[in-house]
CSV table of C-alpha atoms in Angstrom, one decimal:
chain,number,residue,atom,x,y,z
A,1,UNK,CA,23.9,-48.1,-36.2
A,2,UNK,CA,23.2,-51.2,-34.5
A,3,UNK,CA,25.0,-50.5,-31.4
A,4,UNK,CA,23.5,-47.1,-31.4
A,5,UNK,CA,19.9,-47.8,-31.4
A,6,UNK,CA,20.7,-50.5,-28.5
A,7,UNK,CA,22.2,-48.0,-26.5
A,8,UNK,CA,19.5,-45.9,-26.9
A,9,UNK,CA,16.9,-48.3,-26.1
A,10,UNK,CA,18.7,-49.1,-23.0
A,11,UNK,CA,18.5,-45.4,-22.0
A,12,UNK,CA,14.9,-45.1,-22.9
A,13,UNK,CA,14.4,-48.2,-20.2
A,14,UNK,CA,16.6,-46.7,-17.3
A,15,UNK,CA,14.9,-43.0,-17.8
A,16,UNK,CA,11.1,-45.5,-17.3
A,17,UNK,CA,12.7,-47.4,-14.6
A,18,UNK,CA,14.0,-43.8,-12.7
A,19,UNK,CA,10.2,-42.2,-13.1
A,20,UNK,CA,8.4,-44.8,-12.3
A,21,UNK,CA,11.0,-45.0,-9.1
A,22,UNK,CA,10.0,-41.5,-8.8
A,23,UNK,CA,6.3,-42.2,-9.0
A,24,UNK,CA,6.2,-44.2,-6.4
A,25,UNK,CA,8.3,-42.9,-4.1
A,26,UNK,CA,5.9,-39.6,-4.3
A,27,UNK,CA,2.4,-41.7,-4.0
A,28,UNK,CA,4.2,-43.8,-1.0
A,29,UNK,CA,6.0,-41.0,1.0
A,30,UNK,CA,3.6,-37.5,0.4
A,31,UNK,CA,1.9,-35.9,1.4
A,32,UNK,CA,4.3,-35.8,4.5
A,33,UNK,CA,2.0,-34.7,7.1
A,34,UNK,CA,2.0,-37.4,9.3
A,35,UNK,CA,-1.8,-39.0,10.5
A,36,UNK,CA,-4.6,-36.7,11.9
A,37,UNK,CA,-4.3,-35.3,15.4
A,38,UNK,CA,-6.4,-37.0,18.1
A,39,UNK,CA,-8.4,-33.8,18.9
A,40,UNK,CA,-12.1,-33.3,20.2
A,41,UNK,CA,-12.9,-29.3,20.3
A,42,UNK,CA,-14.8,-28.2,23.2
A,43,UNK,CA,-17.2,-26.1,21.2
A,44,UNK,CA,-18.5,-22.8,23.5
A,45,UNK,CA,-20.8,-20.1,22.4
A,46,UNK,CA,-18.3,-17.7,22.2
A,47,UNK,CA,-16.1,-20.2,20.1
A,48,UNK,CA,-18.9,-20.6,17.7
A,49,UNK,CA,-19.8,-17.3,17.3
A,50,UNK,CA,-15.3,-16.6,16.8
A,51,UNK,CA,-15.5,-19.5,13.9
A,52,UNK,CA,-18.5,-18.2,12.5
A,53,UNK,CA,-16.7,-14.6,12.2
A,54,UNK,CA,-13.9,-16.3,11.1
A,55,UNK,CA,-15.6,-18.4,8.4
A,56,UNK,CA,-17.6,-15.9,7.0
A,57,UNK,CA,-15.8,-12.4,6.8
A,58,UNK,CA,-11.7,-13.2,7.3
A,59,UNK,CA,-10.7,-16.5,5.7
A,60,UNK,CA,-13.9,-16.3,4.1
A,61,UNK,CA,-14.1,-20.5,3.5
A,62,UNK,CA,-18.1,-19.7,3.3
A,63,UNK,CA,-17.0,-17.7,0.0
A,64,UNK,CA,-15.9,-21.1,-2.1
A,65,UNK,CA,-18.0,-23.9,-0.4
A,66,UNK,CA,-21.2,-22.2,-1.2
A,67,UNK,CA,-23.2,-21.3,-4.3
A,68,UNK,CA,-22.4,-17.4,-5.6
A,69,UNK,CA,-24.9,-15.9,-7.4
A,70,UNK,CA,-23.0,-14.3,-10.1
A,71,UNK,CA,-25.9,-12.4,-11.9
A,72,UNK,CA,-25.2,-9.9,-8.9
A,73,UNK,CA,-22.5,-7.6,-8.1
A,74,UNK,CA,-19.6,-9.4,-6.1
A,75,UNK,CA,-21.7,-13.1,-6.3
A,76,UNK,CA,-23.0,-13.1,-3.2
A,77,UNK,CA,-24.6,-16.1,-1.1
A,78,UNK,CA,-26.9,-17.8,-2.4
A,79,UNK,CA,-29.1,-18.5,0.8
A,80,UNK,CA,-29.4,-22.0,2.0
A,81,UNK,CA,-26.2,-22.8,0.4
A,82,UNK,CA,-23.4,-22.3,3.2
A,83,UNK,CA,-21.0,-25.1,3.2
A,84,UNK,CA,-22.8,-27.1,0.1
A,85,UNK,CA,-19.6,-27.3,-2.1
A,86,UNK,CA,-20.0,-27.9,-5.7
A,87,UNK,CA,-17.4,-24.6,-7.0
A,88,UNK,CA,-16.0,-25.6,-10.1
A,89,UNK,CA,-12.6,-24.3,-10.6
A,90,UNK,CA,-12.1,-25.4,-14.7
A,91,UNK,CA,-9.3,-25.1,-17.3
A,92,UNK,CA,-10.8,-22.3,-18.4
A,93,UNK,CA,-9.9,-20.3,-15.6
A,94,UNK,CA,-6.4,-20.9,-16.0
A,95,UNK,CA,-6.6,-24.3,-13.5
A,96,UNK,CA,-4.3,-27.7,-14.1
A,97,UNK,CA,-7.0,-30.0,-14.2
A,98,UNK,CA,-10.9,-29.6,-12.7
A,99,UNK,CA,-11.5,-29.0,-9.5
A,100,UNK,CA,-14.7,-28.9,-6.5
A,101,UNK,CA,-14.9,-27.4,-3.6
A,102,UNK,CA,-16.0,-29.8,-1.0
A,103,UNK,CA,-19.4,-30.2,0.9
A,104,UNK,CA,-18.2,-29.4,4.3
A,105,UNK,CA,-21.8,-29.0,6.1
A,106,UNK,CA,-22.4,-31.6,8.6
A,107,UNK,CA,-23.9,-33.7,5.7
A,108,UNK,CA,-20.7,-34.3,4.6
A,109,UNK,CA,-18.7,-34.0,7.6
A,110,UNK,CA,-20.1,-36.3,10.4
A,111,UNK,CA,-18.1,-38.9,9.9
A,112,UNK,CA,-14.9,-36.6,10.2
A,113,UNK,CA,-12.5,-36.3,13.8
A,114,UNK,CA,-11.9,-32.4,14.3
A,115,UNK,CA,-8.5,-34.0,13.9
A,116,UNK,CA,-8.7,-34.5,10.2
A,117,UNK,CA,-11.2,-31.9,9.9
A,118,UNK,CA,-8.0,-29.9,11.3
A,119,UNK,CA,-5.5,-31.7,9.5
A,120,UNK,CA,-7.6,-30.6,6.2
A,121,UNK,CA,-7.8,-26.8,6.7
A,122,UNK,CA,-3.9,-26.8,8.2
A,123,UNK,CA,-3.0,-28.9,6.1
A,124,UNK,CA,-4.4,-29.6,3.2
A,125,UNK,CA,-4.8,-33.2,3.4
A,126,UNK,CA,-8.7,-35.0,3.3
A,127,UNK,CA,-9.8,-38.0,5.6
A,128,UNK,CA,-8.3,-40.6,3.3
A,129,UNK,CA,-4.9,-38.9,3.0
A,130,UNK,CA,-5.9,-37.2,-0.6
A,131,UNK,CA,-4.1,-34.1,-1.0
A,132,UNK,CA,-6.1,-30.8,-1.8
A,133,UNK,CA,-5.1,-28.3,-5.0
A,134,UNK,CA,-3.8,-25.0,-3.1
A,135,UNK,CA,-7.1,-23.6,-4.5
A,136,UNK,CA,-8.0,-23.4,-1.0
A,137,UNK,CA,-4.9,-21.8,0.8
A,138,UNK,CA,-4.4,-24.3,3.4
A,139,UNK,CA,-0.7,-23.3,3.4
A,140,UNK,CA,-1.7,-19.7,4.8
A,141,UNK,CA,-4.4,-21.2,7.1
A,142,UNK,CA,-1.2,-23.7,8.4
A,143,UNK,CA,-0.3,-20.6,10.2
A,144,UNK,CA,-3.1,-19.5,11.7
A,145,UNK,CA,-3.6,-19.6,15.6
A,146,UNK,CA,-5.0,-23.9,16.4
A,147,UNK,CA,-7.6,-22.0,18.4
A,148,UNK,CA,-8.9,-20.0,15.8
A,149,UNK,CA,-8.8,-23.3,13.9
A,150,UNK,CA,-10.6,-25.1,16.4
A,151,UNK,CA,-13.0,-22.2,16.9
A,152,UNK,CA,-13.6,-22.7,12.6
A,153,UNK,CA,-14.3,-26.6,13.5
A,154,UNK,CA,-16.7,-25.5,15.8
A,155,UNK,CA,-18.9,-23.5,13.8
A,156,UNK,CA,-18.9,-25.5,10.7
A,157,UNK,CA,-20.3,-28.6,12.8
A,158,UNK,CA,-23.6,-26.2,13.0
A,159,UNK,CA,-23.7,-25.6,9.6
A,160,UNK,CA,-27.5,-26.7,8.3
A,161,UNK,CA,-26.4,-30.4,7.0
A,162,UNK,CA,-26.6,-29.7,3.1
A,163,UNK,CA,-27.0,-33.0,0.8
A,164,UNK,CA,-24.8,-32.6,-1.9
A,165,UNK,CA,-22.4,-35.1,-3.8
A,166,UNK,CA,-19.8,-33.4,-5.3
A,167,UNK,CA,-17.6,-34.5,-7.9
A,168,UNK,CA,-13.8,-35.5,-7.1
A,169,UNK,CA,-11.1,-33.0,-8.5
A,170,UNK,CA,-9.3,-34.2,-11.4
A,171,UNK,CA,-5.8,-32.5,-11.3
A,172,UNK,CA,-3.9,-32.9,-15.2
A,173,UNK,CA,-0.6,-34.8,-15.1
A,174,UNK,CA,2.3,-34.2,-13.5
A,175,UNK,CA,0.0,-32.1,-11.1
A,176,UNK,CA,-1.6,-34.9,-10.0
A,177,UNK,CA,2.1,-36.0,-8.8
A,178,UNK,CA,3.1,-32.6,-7.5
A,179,UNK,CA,0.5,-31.4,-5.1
A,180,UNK,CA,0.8,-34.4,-3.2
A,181,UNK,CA,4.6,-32.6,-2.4
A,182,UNK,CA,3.2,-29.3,-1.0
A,183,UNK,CA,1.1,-29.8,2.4
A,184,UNK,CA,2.8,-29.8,5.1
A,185,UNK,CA,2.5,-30.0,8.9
A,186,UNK,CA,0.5,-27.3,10.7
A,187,UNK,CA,3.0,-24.1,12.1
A,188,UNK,CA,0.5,-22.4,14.1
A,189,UNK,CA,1.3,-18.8,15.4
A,190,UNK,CA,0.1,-17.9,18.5
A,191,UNK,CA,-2.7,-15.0,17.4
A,192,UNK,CA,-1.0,-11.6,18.2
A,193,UNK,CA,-2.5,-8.9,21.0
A,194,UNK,CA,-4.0,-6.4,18.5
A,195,UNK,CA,-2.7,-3.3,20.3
A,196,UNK,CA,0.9,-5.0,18.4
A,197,UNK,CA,-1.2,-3.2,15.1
A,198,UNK,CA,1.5,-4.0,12.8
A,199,UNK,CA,1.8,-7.4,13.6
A,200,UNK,CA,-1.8,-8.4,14.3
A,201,UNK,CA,-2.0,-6.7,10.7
A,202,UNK,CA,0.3,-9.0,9.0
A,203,UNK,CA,-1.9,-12.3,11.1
A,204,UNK,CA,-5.5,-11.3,10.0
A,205,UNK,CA,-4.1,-9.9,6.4
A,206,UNK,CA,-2.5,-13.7,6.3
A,207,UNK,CA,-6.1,-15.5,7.5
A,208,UNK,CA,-7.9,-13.4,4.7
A,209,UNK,CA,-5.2,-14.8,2.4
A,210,UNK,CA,-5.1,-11.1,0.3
A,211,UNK,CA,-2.2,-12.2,-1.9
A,212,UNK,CA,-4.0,-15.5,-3.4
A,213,UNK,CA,-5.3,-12.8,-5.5
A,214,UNK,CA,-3.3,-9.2,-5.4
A,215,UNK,CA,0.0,-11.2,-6.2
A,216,UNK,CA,0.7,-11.8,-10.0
A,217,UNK,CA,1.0,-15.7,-10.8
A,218,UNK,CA,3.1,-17.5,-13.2
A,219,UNK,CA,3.0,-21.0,-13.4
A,220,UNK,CA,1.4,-21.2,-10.4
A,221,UNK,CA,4.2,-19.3,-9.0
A,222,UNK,CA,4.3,-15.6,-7.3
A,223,UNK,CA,6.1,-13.4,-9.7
A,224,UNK,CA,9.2,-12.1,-7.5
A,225,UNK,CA,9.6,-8.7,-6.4
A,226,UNK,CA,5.5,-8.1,-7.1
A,227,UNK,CA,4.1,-8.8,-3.8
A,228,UNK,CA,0.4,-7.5,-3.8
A,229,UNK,CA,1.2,-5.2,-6.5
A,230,UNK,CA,-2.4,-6.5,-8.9
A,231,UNK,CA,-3.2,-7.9,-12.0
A,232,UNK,CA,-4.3,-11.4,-11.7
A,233,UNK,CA,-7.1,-12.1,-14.5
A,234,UNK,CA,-10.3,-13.7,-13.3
A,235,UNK,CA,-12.0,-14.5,-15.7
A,236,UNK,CA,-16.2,-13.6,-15.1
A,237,UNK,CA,-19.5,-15.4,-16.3
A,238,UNK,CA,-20.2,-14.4,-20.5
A,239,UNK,CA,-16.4,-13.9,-20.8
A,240,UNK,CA,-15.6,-10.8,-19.5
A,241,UNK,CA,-11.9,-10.4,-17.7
A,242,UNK,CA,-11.8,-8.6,-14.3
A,243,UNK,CA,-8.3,-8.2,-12.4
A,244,UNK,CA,-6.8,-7.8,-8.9
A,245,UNK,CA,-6.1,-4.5,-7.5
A,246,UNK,CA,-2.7,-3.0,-7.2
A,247,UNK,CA,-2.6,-2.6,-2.9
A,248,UNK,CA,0.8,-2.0,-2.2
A,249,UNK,CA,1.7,1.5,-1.2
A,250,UNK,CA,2.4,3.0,-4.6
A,251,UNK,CA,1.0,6.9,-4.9
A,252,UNK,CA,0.5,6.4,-8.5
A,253,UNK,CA,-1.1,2.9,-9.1
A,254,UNK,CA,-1.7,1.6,-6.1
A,255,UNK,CA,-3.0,2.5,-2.8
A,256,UNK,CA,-0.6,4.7,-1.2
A,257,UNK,CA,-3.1,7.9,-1.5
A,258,UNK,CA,-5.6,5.9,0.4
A,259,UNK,CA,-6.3,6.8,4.3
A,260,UNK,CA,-7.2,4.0,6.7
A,261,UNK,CA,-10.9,6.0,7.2
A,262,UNK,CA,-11.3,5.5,3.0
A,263,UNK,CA,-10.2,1.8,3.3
A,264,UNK,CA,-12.2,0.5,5.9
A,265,UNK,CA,-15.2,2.5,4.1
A,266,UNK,CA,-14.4,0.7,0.9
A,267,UNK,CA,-15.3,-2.3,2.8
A,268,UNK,CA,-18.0,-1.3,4.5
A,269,UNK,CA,-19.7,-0.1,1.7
A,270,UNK,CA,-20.8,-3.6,0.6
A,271,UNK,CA,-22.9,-4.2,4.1
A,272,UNK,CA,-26.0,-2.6,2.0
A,273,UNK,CA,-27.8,-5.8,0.7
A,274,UNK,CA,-29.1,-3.0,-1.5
A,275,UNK,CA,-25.3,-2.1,-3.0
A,276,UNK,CA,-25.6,-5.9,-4.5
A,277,UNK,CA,-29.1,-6.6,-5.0
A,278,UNK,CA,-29.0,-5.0,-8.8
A,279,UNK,CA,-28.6,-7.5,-11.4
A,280,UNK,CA,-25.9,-7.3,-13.3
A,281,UNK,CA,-26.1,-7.3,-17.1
A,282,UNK,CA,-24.0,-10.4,-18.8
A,283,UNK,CA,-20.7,-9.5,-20.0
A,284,UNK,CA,-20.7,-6.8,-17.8
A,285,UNK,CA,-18.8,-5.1,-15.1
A,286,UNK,CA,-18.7,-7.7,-11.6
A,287,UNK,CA,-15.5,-8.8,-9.1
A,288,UNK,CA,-15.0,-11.9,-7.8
A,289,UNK,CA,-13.7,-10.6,-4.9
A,290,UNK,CA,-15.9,-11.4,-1.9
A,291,UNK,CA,-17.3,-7.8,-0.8
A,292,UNK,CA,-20.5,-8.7,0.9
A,293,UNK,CA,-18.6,-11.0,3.0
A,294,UNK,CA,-15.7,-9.5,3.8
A,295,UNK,CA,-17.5,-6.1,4.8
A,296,UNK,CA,-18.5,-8.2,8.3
A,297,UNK,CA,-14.8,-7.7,9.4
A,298,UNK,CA,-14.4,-5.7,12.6
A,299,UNK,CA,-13.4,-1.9,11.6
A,300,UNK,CA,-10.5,-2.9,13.9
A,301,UNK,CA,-9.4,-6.0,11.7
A,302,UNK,CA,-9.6,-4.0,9.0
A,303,UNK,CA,-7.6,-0.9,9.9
A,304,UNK,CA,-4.8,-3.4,11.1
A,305,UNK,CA,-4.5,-5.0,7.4
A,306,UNK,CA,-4.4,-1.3,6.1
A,307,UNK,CA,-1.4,-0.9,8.4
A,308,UNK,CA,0.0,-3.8,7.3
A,309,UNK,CA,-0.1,-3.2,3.4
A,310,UNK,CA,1.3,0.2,4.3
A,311,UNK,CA,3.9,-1.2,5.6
A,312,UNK,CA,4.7,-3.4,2.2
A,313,UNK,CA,7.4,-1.8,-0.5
A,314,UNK,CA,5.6,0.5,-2.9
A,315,UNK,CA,5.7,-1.1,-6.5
A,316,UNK,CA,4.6,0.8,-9.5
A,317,UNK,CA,2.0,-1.6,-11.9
A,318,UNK,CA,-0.8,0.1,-13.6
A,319,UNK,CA,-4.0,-2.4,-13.7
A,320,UNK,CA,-7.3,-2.5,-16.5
A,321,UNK,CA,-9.5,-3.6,-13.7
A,322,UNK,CA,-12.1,-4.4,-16.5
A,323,UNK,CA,-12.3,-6.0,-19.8
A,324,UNK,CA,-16.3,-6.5,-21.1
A,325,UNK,CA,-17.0,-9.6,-22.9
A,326,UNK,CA,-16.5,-9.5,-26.9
């Protein structure tokens, strides 16, 4: 029995010598993205106003660095708040941990290069080598054209500078460990010609990061074979439960019955300040999904995602948009 429990012990000790190997090996070699470009954007009107477009209606990063007012339909801006920071992302949304979207107003930002302010959208990587939680979907804005990055940097340098300490992320263990793993290096794509619909689809469909939301999760993982088929739970102020849309092309339950006139209307619809300006009652009926915002996308943007989605395999998933509060 002796012998036994010696043996043991001796296993317990190489299994702690192998993690904490592993440990360290992981803090010392990620994230693998190599140091921050040397980079200095020319900023231009035009560039401003592209980043500004950019920013507010297709990768939307206005939506999470700002305050939503969720006592109105689709929590829209709080004015005076672009760029603050401060979104909590809790356990009680389903997160690993606590996490804050960062101030990313001049405020914060000035003592930034546009190289790590780069590196950090691209990447997913902050100024002292921190790796972000994929809450912000650096790994579909690592594909995005640098220009349309730069023209991002641009704009968010004339952002009013908003004071506003917010609170670092704490990630649970092993997370911690294991989102140091995922950035990587930017893989920019050259921004397609838009008369290429299909493609150009597929780009700005990617930028507006769609399947953050419209793919089911498990794990943290995309469910296979469910690509933008609905049903993520999002969980709303007062408790109620509201989920993502089935989009694919499905005639029955998703959005195969929908013309590209009746799509880019959907959108559109939200560009009434007076559509979101009624309060909504707690517990009840509200989205997540960032109407007012995205409704400022080009009718031609938005056709080209519809084409896109068409484009996807159909898949059949009925979706309860809506679950009130108890």
């Amino acid at each position: 029995m002796e012998k036994v429990l010696r043996f043991v012990g001796i296993v317990l000790i190489l299994l702690l010598i192998i993690a904490g190997a592993a440990i360290i090996f992981v803090n010392v070699k990620y994230p693998a993205v190599g140091p921050a470009p040397e980079l200095k954007v020319k900023a231009t009107p035009e560039m401003i106003e592209r980043g500004k477009y950019l920013a507010t209606h297709v990768a939307v990063c206005i939506d999470c660095h700002s305050t939503r007012d969720w006592s109105k339909l689709s929590g829209p801006i709080v004015p005076g708040t672009e760029g603050k920071g401060g979104e909590v992302f809790p356990p009680e949304f389903g997160f690993p941990g606590t996490f804050y979207s960062k101030n990313i107003t001049p405020a914060a930002l000035s003592s930034w290069t546009d190289g790590e302010i780069y590196r950090a959208i691209t990447s997913g990587v902050s100024k002292d080598g921190k790796a972000f939680f994929p809450v912000m979907p650096y790994m579909n804005y690592n594909k995005m054209d640098s220009e349309d990055i730069y023209a991002i940097i641009a704009y968010i340098r004339t952002l009013h500078p908003v004071e506003n300490a917010v609170p670092e992320s704490k990630p649970d263990f092993p997370v911690s460990l294991l989102l140091k793993t995922i950035p990587e290096p930017a893989n920019p794509e050259k921004r397609p010609n838009p008369s290429d619909t299909l493609v150009y689809g597929r780009y700005m469909f990617t930028v507006a990061s769609c399947q953050e939301c419209h793919t089911p999760m498990e794990k943290g993982k995309p469910v296979e074979g469910m690509f933008m088929a609905g049903g993520n739970e999002f969980q709303l102020p007062g408790g109620a439960v509201v989920r993502s849309s089935n989009l694919t092309p499905d005639k029955e339950t998703g959005i195969g019955n929908m013309s590209k006139e009746t799509f880019i209307k959907r959108f559109k619809y939200y560009i009434n300040p007076e559509v979101v300006s009624n309060t909504v009652q707690p517990g009840g009926f509200n989205t997540i999904m960032p109407w007012v915002m995205y409704s400022g996308m080009t009718e031609e943007d938005l056709g080209a995602i519809y084409t896109y989605i068409q484009s996807l395999p159909p898949i059949k998933n009925k979706v309860e948009k809506f679950t009130p509060a108890k």
